[in-house]
Amino acid sequence: VRFTNRRVICQIMYATIRGDMVVAQATSTELTKYGVPVGHKNYAAAYCTGLLVARRILKKFGLDETFKGKEELDGEDYHVEDEEN
């Protein structure tokens, strides 16, 4: 995660002998497509950008159907531990 003067950049990378390889990346300026027109520099934008790059990684590796998260938005807290018991 990198904070610049205008945005937040999240990247998933790994190192090789040839150099660093980027698996997926997202920037907070992309949040405009999802209904967040301003505020691309704060902690909430960092959280949302992290969620965006996480969803991209899950989709890239075919795990997006396995880890769906909370499907119905009802305002209640969601804990994975509650689902396991």
GROMACS .gro file of N, CA, C and O in nm:
model
  340
    1VAL      N    1   0.087  -0.118   0.000
    1VAL     CA    2   0.000   0.000   0.000
    1VAL      C    3   0.090   0.122   0.000
    1VAL      O    4   0.184   0.131   0.079
    2ARG      N    5   0.057   0.215  -0.088
    2ARG     CA    6   0.134   0.339  -0.097
    2ARG      C    7   0.038   0.457  -0.100
    2ARG      O    8  -0.057   0.457  -0.177
    3PHE      N    9   0.066   0.556  -0.017
    3PHE     CA   10  -0.011   0.680  -0.016
    3PHE      C   11   0.068   0.786  -0.092
    3PHE      O   12   0.184   0.812  -0.060
    4THR      N   13   0.007   0.845  -0.195
    4THR     CA   14   0.067   0.959  -0.263
    4THR      C   15  -0.008   1.084  -0.220
    4THR      O   16  -0.095   1.077  -0.133
    5ASN      N   17   0.022   1.197  -0.282
    5ASN     CA   18  -0.049   1.320  -0.248
    5ASN      C   19  -0.192   1.321  -0.298
    5ASN      O   20  -0.274   1.399  -0.249
    6ARG      N   21  -0.224   1.237  -0.396
    6ARG     CA   22  -0.357   1.239  -0.455
    6ARG      C   23  -0.436   1.111  -0.440
    6ARG      O   24  -0.557   1.112  -0.455
    7ARG      N   25  -0.370   0.999  -0.419
    7ARG     CA   26  -0.442   0.871  -0.420
    7ARG      C   27  -0.371   0.766  -0.337
    7ARG      O   28  -0.263   0.787  -0.285
    8VAL      N   29  -0.436   0.649  -0.330
    8VAL     CA   30  -0.382   0.532  -0.263
    8VAL      C   31  -0.359   0.425  -0.370
    8VAL      O   32  -0.445   0.403  -0.456
    9ILE      N   33  -0.245   0.359  -0.365
    9ILE     CA   34  -0.213   0.253  -0.460
    9ILE      C   35  -0.192   0.124  -0.381
    9ILE      O   36  -0.112   0.122  -0.287
   10CYS      N   37  -0.261   0.019  -0.418
   10CYS     CA   38  -0.244  -0.113  -0.357
   10CYS      C   39  -0.196  -0.209  -0.464
   10CYS      O   40  -0.255  -0.216  -0.572
   11GLN      N   41  -0.091  -0.285  -0.433
   11GLN     CA   42  -0.037  -0.382  -0.527
   11GLN      C   43  -0.006  -0.512  -0.455
   11GLN      O   44   0.039  -0.511  -0.341
   12ILE      N   45  -0.026  -0.623  -0.525
   12ILE     CA   46   0.017  -0.754  -0.479
   12ILE      C   47   0.133  -0.793  -0.571
   12ILE      O   48   0.115  -0.804  -0.692
   13MET      N   49   0.251  -0.810  -0.512
   13MET     CA   50   0.372  -0.835  -0.590
   13MET      C   51   0.452  -0.949  -0.529
   13MET      O   52   0.433  -0.985  -0.414
   14TYR      N   53   0.544  -1.001  -0.611
   14TYR     CA   54   0.644  -1.095  -0.561
   14TYR      C   55   0.776  -1.070  -0.633
   14TYR      O   56   0.778  -1.015  -0.743
   15ALA      N   57   0.885  -1.108  -0.569
   15ALA     CA   58   1.017  -1.081  -0.623
   15ALA      C   59   1.074  -1.204  -0.693
   15ALA      O   60   1.054  -1.317  -0.648
   16THR      N   61   1.142  -1.181  -0.805
   16THR     CA   62   1.215  -1.285  -0.876
   16THR      C   63   1.353  -1.231  -0.910
   16THR      O   64   1.382  -1.113  -0.888
   17ILE      N   65   1.436  -1.316  -0.967
   17ILE     CA   66   1.569  -1.272  -1.010
   17ILE      C   67   1.557  -1.168  -1.121
   17ILE      O   68   1.635  -1.074  -1.129
   18ARG      N   69   1.458  -1.183  -1.209
   18ARG     CA   70   1.438  -1.089  -1.319
   18ARG      C   71   1.385  -0.955  -1.273
   18ARG      O   72   1.392  -0.856  -1.345
   19GLY      N   73   1.324  -0.951  -1.156
   19GLY     CA   74   1.266  -0.827  -1.104
   19GLY      C   75   1.135  -0.854  -1.035
   19GLY      O   76   1.089  -0.968  -1.026
   20ASP      N   77   1.072  -0.751  -0.984
   20ASP     CA   78   0.944  -0.764  -0.915
   20ASP      C   79   0.832  -0.786  -1.015
   20ASP      O   80   0.825  -0.718  -1.118
   21MET      N   81   0.744  -0.880  -0.984
   21MET     CA   82   0.630  -0.911  -1.069
   21MET      C   83   0.502  -0.867  -0.999
   21MET      O   84   0.479  -0.901  -0.883
   22VAL      N   85   0.420  -0.791  -1.070
   22VAL     CA   86   0.293  -0.743  -1.015
   22VAL      C   87   0.183  -0.843  -1.052
   22VAL      O   88   0.162  -0.871  -1.170
   23VAL      N   89   0.116  -0.897  -0.952
   23VAL     CA   90   0.006  -0.991  -0.975
   23VAL      C   91  -0.124  -0.915  -0.999
   23VAL      O   92  -0.198  -0.945  -1.091
   24ALA      N   93  -0.150  -0.813  -0.916
   24ALA     CA   94  -0.270  -0.730  -0.931
   24ALA      C   95  -0.244  -0.596  -0.865
   24ALA      O   96  -0.163  -0.585  -0.773
   25GLN      N   97  -0.317  -0.495  -0.912
   25GLN     CA   98  -0.305  -0.363  -0.852
   25GLN      C   99  -0.437  -0.289  -0.867
   25GLN      O  100  -0.517  -0.319  -0.954
   26ALA      N  101  -0.457  -0.194  -0.777
   26ALA     CA  102  -0.575  -0.108  -0.783
   26ALA      C  103  -0.537   0.028  -0.724
   26ALA      O  104  -0.452   0.035  -0.635
   27THR      N  105  -0.598   0.132  -0.775
   27THR     CA  106  -0.577   0.266  -0.721
   27THR      C  107  -0.710   0.323  -0.674
   27THR      O  108  -0.816   0.282  -0.720
   28SER      N  109  -0.701   0.417  -0.582
   28SER     CA  110  -0.824   0.474  -0.527
   28SER      C  111  -0.899   0.557  -0.628
   28SER      O  112  -1.019   0.582  -0.611
   29THR      N  113  -0.835   0.603  -0.736
   29THR     CA  114  -0.907   0.679  -0.838
   29THR      C  115  -1.007   0.591  -0.912
   29THR      O  116  -1.102   0.642  -0.970
   30GLU      N  117  -0.989   0.460  -0.908
   30GLU     CA  118  -1.085   0.368  -0.969
   30GLU      C  119  -1.215   0.360  -0.891
   30GLU      O  120  -1.316   0.310  -0.942
   31LEU      N  121  -1.215   0.408  -0.767
   31LEU     CA  122  -1.335   0.403  -0.684
   31LEU      C  123  -1.446   0.491  -0.741
   31LEU      O  124  -1.563   0.472  -0.706
   32THR      N  125  -1.413   0.584  -0.829
   32THR     CA  126  -1.514   0.668  -0.893
   32THR      C  127  -1.613   0.582  -0.971
   32THR      O  128  -1.733   0.611  -0.974
   33LYS      N  129  -1.565   0.474  -1.031
   33LYS     CA  130  -1.653   0.383  -1.106
   33LYS      C  131  -1.754   0.313  -1.016
   33LYS      O  132  -1.856   0.265  -1.063
   34TYR      N  133  -1.722   0.305  -0.886
   34TYR     CA  134  -1.807   0.233  -0.792
   34TYR      C  135  -1.885   0.326  -0.700
   34TYR      O  136  -1.935   0.285  -0.596
   35GLY      N  137  -1.892   0.455  -0.735
   35GLY     CA  138  -1.978   0.547  -0.661
   35GLY      C  139  -1.909   0.630  -0.555
   35GLY      O  140  -1.975   0.691  -0.472
   36VAL      N  141  -1.776   0.634  -0.553
   36VAL     CA  142  -1.704   0.718  -0.457
   36VAL      C  143  -1.632   0.827  -0.538
   36VAL      O  144  -1.518   0.809  -0.579
   37PRO      N  145  -1.697   0.941  -0.561
   37PRO     CA  146  -1.640   1.042  -0.650
   37PRO      C  147  -1.525   1.123  -0.591
   37PRO      O  148  -1.440   1.173  -0.664
   38VAL      N  149  -1.519   1.138  -0.459
   38VAL     CA  150  -1.414   1.219  -0.395
   38VAL      C  151  -1.360   1.146  -0.273
   38VAL      O  152  -1.414   1.045  -0.230
   39GLY      N  153  -1.254   1.200  -0.215
   39GLY     CA  154  -1.198   1.142  -0.093
   39GLY      C  155  -1.110   1.021  -0.122
   39GLY      O  156  -1.117   0.921  -0.051
   40HIS      N  157  -1.026   1.031  -0.224
   40HIS     CA  158  -0.944   0.917  -0.265
   40HIS      C  159  -0.812   0.909  -0.190
   40HIS      O  160  -0.725   0.831  -0.227
   41LYS      N  161  -0.795   0.986  -0.084
   41LYS     CA  162  -0.668   0.991  -0.012
   41LYS      C  163  -0.680   0.948   0.133
   41LYS      O  164  -0.581   0.936   0.203
   42ASN      N  165  -0.799   0.921   0.183
   42ASN     CA  166  -0.816   0.894   0.325
   42ASN      C  167  -0.810   0.743   0.355
   42ASN      O  168  -0.793   0.660   0.267
   43TYR      N  169  -0.822   0.709   0.483
   43TYR     CA  170  -0.813   0.569   0.525
   43TYR      C  171  -0.929   0.485   0.472
   43TYR      O  172  -0.913   0.368   0.443
   44ALA      N  173  -1.046   0.546   0.458
   44ALA     CA  174  -1.160   0.472   0.401
   44ALA      C  175  -1.132   0.435   0.256
   44ALA      O  176  -1.164   0.324   0.212
   45ALA      N  177  -1.068   0.524   0.182
   45ALA     CA  178  -1.030   0.493   0.044
   45ALA      C  179  -0.926   0.383   0.039
   45ALA      O  180  -0.929   0.297  -0.049
   46ALA      N  181  -0.833   0.382   0.135
   46ALA     CA  182  -0.733   0.275   0.142
   46ALA      C  183  -0.800   0.141   0.168
   46ALA      O  184  -0.764   0.040   0.106
   47TYR      N  185  -0.898   0.138   0.256
   47TYR     CA  186  -0.971   0.015   0.285
   47TYR      C  187  -1.046  -0.034   0.161
   47TYR      O  188  -1.038  -0.151   0.124
   48CYS      N  189  -1.117   0.055   0.095
   48CYS     CA  190  -1.194   0.018  -0.024
   48CYS      C  191  -1.102  -0.026  -0.138
   48CYS      O  192  -1.134  -0.121  -0.211
   49THR      N  193  -0.988   0.038  -0.153
   49THR     CA  194  -0.893   0.000  -0.258
   49THR      C  195  -0.834  -0.137  -0.227
   49THR      O  196  -0.814  -0.219  -0.317
   50GLY      N  197  -0.809  -0.165  -0.101
   50GLY     CA  198  -0.762  -0.298  -0.061
   50GLY      C  199  -0.865  -0.405  -0.090
   50GLY      O  200  -0.831  -0.515  -0.136
   51LEU      N  201  -0.992  -0.374  -0.067
   51LEU     CA  202  -1.098  -0.470  -0.101
   51LEU      C  203  -1.105  -0.494  -0.251
   51LEU      O  204  -1.125  -0.607  -0.297
   52LEU      N  205  -1.085  -0.388  -0.328
   52LEU     CA  206  -1.089  -0.400  -0.474
   52LEU      C  207  -0.976  -0.489  -0.525
   52LEU      O  208  -0.999  -0.578  -0.607
   53VAL      N  209  -0.856  -0.469  -0.476
   53VAL     CA  210  -0.744  -0.553  -0.522
   53VAL      C  211  -0.761  -0.696  -0.471
   53VAL      O  212  -0.725  -0.792  -0.540
   54ALA      N  213  -0.818  -0.715  -0.353
   54ALA     CA  214  -0.843  -0.850  -0.302
   54ALA      C  215  -0.943  -0.925  -0.390
   54ALA      O  216  -0.924  -1.043  -0.420
   55ARG      N  217  -1.050  -0.857  -0.431
   55ARG     CA  218  -1.147  -0.921  -0.520
   55ARG      C  219  -1.085  -0.957  -0.654
   55ARG      O  220  -1.114  -1.060  -0.713
   56ARG      N  221  -0.995  -0.872  -0.704
   56ARG     CA  222  -0.927  -0.902  -0.830
   56ARG      C  223  -0.837  -1.025  -0.818
   56ARG      O  224  -0.829  -1.107  -0.909
   57ILE      N  225  -0.768  -1.036  -0.705
   57ILE     CA  226  -0.682  -1.152  -0.683
   57ILE      C  227  -0.765  -1.279  -0.675
   57ILE      O  228  -0.730  -1.382  -0.734
   58LEU      N  229  -0.875  -1.273  -0.600
   58LEU     CA  230  -0.961  -1.391  -0.589
   58LEU      C  231  -1.015  -1.432  -0.725
   58LEU      O  232  -1.021  -1.552  -0.757
   59LYS      N  233  -1.055  -1.337  -0.806
   59LYS     CA  234  -1.106  -1.369  -0.939
   59LYS      C  235  -0.997  -1.426  -1.029
   59LYS      O  236  -1.019  -1.521  -1.104
   60LYS      N  237  -0.877  -1.371  -1.020
   60LYS     CA  238  -0.766  -1.417  -1.103
   60LYS      C  239  -0.731  -1.562  -1.074
   60LYS      O  240  -0.698  -1.638  -1.164
   61PHE      N  241  -0.737  -1.602  -0.947
   61PHE     CA  242  -0.702  -1.738  -0.909
   61PHE      C  243  -0.823  -1.831  -0.899
   61PHE      O  244  -0.811  -1.945  -0.853
   62GLY      N  245  -0.941  -1.784  -0.941
   62GLY     CA  246  -1.060  -1.867  -0.945
   62GLY      C  247  -1.121  -1.896  -0.809
   62GLY      O  248  -1.193  -1.994  -0.792
   63LEU      N  249  -1.096  -1.812  -0.712
   63LEU     CA  250  -1.149  -1.832  -0.577
   63LEU      C  251  -1.262  -1.737  -0.543
   63LEU      O  252  -1.308  -1.733  -0.430
   64ASP      N  253  -1.308  -1.660  -0.641
   64ASP     CA  254  -1.412  -1.560  -0.613
   64ASP      C  255  -1.545  -1.624  -0.578
   64ASP      O  256  -1.625  -1.565  -0.507
   65GLU      N  257  -1.572  -1.744  -0.625
   65GLU     CA  258  -1.696  -1.813  -0.588
   65GLU      C  259  -1.684  -1.881  -0.452
   65GLU      O  260  -1.783  -1.902  -0.383
   66THR      N  261  -1.562  -1.914  -0.410
   66THR     CA  262  -1.539  -1.978  -0.281
   66THR      C  263  -1.554  -1.879  -0.167
   66THR      O  264  -1.615  -1.910  -0.064
   67PHE      N  265  -1.497  -1.760  -0.181
   67PHE     CA  266  -1.500  -1.657  -0.078
   67PHE      C  267  -1.589  -1.543  -0.124
   67PHE      O  268  -1.545  -1.449  -0.188
   68LYS      N  269  -1.716  -1.551  -0.093
   68LYS     CA  270  -1.812  -1.452  -0.139
   68LYS      C  271  -1.826  -1.334  -0.044
   68LYS      O  272  -1.864  -1.227  -0.085
   69GLY      N  273  -1.800  -1.351   0.084
   69GLY     CA  274  -1.821  -1.243   0.179
   69GLY      C  275  -1.969  -1.234   0.216
   69GLY      O  276  -2.045  -1.329   0.201
   70LYS      N  277  -2.009  -1.120   0.263
   70LYS     CA  278  -2.149  -1.101   0.304
   70LYS      C  279  -2.232  -1.067   0.182
   70LYS      O  280  -2.206  -0.969   0.113
   71GLU      N  281  -2.334  -1.147   0.156
   71GLU     CA  282  -2.414  -1.128   0.035
   71GLU      C  283  -2.534  -1.037   0.057
   71GLU      O  284  -2.575  -0.966  -0.033
   72GLU      N  285  -2.593  -1.039   0.176
   72GLU     CA  286  -2.709  -0.954   0.204
   72GLU      C  287  -2.666  -0.842   0.298
   72GLU      O  288  -2.615  -0.867   0.407
   73LEU      N  289  -2.683  -0.718   0.255
   73LEU     CA  290  -2.642  -0.604   0.335
   73LEU      C  291  -2.755  -0.566   0.431
   73LEU      O  292  -2.857  -0.513   0.391
   74ASP      N  293  -2.733  -0.598   0.560
   74ASP     CA  294  -2.837  -0.570   0.659
   74ASP      C  295  -2.785  -0.487   0.776
   74ASP      O  296  -2.857  -0.461   0.871
   75GLY      N  297  -2.659  -0.445   0.773
   75GLY     CA  298  -2.605  -0.362   0.879
   75GLY      C  299  -2.550  -0.439   0.997
   75GLY      O  300  -2.497  -0.380   1.090
   76GLU      N  301  -2.562  -0.570   0.998
   76GLU     CA  302  -2.510  -0.652   1.107
   76GLU      C  303  -2.362  -0.682   1.086
   76GLU      O  304  -2.314  -0.686   0.973
   77ASP      N  305  -2.291  -0.704   1.196
   77ASP     CA  306  -2.150  -0.742   1.186
   77ASP      C  307  -2.137  -0.880   1.125
   77ASP      O  308  -2.221  -0.968   1.148
   78TYR      N  309  -2.031  -0.900   1.049
   78TYR     CA  310  -2.004  -1.029   0.986
   78TYR      C  311  -1.871  -1.081   1.037
   78TYR      O  312  -1.769  -1.012   1.027
   79HIS      N  313  -1.872  -1.199   1.097
   79HIS     CA  314  -1.751  -1.261   1.148
   79HIS      C  315  -1.740  -1.401   1.089
   79HIS      O  316  -1.833  -1.480   1.098
   80VAL      N  317  -1.626  -1.432   1.031
   80VAL     CA  318  -1.603  -1.564   0.973
   80VAL      C  319  -1.611  -1.672   1.079
   80VAL      O  320  -1.662  -1.782   1.055
   81GLU      N  321  -1.566  -1.640   1.201
   81GLU     CA  322  -1.567  -1.739   1.309
   81GLU      C  323  -1.710  -1.786   1.338
   81GLU      O  324  -1.731  -1.902   1.372
   82ASP      N  325  -1.808  -1.697   1.325
   82ASP     CA  326  -1.947  -1.736   1.350
   82ASP      C  327  -1.996  -1.837   1.246
   82ASP      O  328  -2.078  -1.923   1.276
   83GLU      N  329  -1.947  -1.827   1.125
   83GLU     CA  330  -1.988  -1.918   1.018
   83GLU      C  331  -1.928  -2.058   1.039
   83GLU      O  332  -1.986  -2.157   0.998
   84GLU      N  333  -1.810  -2.066   1.101
   84GLU     CA  334  -1.742  -2.193   1.118
   84GLU      C  335  -1.804  -2.278   1.229
   84GLU      O  336  -1.793  -2.399   1.228
   85ASN      N  337  -1.867  -2.217   1.328
   85ASN     CA  338  -1.923  -2.293   1.442
   85ASN      C  339  -2.058  -2.347   1.414
   85ASN      O  340  -2.142  -2.315   1.351
   0.00000   0.00000   0.00000
